[in-house]
mmCIF file of N, CA and C in Angstrom:
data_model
loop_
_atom_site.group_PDB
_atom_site.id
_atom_site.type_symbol
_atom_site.label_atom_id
_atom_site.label_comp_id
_atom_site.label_asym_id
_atom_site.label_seq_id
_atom_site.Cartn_x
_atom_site.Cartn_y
_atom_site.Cartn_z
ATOM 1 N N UNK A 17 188.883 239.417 118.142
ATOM 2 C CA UNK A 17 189.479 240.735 118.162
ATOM 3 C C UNK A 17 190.408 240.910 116.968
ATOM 4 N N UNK A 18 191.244 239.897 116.500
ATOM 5 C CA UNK A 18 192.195 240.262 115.889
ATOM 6 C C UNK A 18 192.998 241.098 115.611
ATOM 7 N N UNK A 19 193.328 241.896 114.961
ATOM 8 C CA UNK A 19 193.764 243.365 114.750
ATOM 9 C C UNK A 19 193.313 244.568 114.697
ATOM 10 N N UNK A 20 192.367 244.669 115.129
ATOM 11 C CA UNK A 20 191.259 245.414 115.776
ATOM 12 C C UNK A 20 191.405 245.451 117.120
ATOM 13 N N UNK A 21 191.434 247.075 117.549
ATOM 14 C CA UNK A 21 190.839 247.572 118.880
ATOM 15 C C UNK A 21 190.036 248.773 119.075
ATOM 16 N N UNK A 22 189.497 248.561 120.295
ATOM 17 C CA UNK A 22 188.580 249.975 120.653
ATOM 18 C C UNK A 22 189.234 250.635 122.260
ATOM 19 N N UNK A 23 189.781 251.513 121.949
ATOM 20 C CA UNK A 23 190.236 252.061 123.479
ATOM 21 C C UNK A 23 189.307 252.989 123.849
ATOM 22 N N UNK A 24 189.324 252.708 125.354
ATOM 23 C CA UNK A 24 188.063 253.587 125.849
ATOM 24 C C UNK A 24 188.384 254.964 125.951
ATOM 25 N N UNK A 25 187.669 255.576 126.614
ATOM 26 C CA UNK A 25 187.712 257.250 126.608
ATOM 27 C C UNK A 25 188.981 257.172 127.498
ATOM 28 N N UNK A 26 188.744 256.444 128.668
ATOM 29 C CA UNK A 26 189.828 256.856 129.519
ATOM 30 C C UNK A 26 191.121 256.631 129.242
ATOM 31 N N UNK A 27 191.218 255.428 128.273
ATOM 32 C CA UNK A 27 192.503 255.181 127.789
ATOM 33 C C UNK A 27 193.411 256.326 126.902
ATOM 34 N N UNK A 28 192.267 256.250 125.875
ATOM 35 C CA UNK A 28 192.542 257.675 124.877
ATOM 36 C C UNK A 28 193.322 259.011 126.346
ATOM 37 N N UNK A 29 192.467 258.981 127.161
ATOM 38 C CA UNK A 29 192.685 260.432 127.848
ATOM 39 C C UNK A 29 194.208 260.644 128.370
ATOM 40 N N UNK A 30 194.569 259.515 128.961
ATOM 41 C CA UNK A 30 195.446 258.639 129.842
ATOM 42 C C UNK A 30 196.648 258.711 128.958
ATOM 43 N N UNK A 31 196.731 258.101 127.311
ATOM 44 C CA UNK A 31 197.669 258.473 125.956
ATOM 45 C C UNK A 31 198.004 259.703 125.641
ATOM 46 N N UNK A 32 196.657 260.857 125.926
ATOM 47 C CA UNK A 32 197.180 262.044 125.487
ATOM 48 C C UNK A 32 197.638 262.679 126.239
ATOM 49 N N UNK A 33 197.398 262.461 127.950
ATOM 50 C CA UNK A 33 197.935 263.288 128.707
ATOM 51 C C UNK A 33 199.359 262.887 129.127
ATOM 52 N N UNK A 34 199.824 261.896 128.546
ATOM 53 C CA UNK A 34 201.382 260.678 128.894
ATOM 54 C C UNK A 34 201.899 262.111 127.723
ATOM 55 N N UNK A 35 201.596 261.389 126.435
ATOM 56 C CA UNK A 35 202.348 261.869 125.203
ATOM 57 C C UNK A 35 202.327 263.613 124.681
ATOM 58 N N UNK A 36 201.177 264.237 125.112
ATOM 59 C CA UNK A 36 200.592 265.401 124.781
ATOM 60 C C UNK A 36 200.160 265.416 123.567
ATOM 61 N N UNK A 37 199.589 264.271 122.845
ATOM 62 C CA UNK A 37 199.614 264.171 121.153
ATOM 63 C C UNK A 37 198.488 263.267 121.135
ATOM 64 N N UNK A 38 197.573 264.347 120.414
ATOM 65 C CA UNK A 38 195.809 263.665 120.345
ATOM 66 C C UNK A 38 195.878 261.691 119.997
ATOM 67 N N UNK A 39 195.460 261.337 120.049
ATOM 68 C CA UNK A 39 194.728 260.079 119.747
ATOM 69 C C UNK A 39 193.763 260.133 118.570
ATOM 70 N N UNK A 40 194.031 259.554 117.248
ATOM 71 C CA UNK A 40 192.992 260.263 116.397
ATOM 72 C C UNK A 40 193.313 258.913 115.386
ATOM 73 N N UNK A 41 191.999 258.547 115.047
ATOM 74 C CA UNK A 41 191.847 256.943 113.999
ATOM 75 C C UNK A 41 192.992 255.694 114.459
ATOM 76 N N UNK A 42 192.902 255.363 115.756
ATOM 77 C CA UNK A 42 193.886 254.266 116.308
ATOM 78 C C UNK A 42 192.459 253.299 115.841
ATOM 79 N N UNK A 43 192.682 252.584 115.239
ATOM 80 C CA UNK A 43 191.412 251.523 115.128
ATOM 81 C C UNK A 43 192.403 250.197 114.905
ATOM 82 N N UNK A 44 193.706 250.037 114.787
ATOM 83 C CA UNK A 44 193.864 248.684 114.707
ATOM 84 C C UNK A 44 195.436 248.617 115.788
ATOM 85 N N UNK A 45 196.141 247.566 116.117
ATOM 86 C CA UNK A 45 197.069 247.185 116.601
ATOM 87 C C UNK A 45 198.031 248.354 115.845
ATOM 88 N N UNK A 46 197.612 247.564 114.630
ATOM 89 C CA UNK A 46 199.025 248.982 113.587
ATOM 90 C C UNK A 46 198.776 249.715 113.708
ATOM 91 N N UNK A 47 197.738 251.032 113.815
ATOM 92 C CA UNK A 47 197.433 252.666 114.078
ATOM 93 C C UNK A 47 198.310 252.501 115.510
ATOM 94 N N UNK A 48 197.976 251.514 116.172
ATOM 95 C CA UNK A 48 198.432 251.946 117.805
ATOM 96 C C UNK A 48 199.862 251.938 117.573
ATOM 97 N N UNK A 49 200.299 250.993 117.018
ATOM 98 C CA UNK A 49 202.124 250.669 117.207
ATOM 99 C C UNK A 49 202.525 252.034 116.391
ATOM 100 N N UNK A 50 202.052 252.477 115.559
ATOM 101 C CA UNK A 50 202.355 253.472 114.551
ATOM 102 C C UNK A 50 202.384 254.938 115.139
ATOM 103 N N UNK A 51 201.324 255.269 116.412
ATOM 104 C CA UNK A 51 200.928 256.122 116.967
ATOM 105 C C UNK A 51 202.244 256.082 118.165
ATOM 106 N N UNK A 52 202.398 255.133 118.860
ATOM 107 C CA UNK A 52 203.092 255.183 119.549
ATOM 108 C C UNK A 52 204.614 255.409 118.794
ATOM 109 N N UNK A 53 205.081 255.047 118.113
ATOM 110 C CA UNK A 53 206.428 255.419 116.855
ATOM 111 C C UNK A 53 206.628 256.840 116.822
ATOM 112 N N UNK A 54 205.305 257.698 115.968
ATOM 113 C CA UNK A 54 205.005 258.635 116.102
ATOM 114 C C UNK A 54 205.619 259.459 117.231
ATOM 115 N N UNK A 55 204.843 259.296 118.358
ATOM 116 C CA UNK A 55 205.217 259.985 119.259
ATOM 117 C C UNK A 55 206.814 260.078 119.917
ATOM 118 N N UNK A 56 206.991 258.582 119.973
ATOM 119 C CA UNK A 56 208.725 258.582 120.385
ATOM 120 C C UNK A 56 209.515 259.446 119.616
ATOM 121 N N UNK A 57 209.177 259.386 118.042
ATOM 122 C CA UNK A 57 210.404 259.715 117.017
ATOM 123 C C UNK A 57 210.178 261.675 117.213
ATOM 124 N N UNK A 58 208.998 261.853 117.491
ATOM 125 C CA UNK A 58 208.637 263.201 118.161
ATOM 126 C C UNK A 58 209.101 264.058 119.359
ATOM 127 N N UNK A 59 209.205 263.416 120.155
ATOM 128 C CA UNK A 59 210.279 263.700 121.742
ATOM 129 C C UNK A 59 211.749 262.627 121.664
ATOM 130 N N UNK A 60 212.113 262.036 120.154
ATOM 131 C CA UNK A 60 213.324 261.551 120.786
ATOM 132 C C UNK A 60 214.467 262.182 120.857
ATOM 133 N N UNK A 61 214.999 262.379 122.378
ATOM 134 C CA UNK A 61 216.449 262.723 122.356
ATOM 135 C C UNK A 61 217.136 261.573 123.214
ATOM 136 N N UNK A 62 218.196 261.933 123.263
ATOM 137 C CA UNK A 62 219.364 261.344 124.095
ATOM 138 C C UNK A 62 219.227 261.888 125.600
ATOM 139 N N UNK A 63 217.970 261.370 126.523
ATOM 140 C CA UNK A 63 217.934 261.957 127.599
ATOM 141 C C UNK A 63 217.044 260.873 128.718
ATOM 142 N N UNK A 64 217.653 261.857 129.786
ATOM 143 C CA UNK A 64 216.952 260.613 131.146
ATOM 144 C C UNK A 64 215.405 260.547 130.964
ATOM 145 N N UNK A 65 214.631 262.109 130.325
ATOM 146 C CA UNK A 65 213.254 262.172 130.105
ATOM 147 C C UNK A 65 213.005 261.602 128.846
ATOM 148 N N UNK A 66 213.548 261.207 128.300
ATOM 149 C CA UNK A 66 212.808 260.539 127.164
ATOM 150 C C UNK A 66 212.675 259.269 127.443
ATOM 151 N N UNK A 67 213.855 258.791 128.189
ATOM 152 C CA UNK A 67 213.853 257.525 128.402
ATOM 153 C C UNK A 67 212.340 256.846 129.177
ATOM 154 N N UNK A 68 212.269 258.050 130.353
ATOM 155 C CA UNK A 68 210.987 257.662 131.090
ATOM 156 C C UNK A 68 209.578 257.726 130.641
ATOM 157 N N UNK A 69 209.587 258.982 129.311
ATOM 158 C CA UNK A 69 208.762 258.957 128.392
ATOM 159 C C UNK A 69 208.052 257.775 127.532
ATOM 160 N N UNK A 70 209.394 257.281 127.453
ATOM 161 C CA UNK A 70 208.892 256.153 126.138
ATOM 162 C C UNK A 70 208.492 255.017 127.431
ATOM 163 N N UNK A 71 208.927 254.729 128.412
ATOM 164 C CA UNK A 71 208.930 253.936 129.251
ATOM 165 C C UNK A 71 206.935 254.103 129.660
ATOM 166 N N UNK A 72 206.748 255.496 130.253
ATOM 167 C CA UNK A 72 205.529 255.438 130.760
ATOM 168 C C UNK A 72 204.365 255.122 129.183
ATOM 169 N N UNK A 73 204.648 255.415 127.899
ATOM 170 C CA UNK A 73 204.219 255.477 126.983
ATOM 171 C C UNK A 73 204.100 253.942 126.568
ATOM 172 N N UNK A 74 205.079 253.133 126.531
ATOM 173 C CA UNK A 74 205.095 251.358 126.782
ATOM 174 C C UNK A 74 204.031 250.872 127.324
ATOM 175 N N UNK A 75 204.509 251.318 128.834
ATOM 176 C CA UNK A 75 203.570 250.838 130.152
ATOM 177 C C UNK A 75 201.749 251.006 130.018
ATOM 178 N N UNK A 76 201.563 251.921 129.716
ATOM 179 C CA UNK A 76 200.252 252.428 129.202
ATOM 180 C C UNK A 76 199.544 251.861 128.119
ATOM 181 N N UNK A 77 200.446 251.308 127.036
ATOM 182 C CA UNK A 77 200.271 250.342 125.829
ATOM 183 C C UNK A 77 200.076 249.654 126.477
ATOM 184 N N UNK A 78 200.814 248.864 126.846
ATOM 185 C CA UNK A 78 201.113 247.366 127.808
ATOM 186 C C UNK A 78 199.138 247.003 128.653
ATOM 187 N N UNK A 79 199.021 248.174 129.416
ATOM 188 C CA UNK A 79 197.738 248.189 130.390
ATOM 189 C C UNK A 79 196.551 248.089 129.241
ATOM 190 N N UNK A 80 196.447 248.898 127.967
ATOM 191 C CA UNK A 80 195.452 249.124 126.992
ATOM 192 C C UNK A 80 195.549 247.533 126.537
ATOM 193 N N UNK A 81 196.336 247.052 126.347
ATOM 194 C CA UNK A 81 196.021 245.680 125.703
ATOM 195 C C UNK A 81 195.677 244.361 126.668
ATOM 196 N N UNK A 82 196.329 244.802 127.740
ATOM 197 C CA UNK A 82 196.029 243.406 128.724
ATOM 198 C C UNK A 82 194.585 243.496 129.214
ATOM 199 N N UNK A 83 193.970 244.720 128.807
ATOM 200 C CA UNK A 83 192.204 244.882 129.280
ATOM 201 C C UNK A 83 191.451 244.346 128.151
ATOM 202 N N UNK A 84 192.033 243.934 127.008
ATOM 203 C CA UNK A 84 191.623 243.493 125.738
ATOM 204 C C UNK A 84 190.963 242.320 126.062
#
């Protein structure tokens, strides 16, 4: 595998409906970590919802890779 991944449809679906922010050329570990950056630095405030944001947005990473 190395630095290379393929997320399935459902995963992709599962990312955009967490973040509201398409999924588009994630093809390696770095697109993903980068994508996920992306999105935080996009909704970050100083708030209880962001917090749970980035939290469910983690968690969801977390599940996409342990199916690896």
């Amino acid at each position: 595998m190395g630095n290379a991944i393929r997320l399935t449809r459902k995963e992709v679906e599962r990312l955009e409906r967490i973040t509201g922010l398409p999924v588009v050329g994630v093809r390696t570990l770095d697109d993903l970590r980068k994508y996920v950056a992306d999105c935080k630095a996009y909704y970050a405030e100083d708030s209880r919802e962001f917090e749970m944001l980035a939290w469910l947005i983690d968690n969801e990473v977390s599940r996409c890779l342990a199916a690896a």
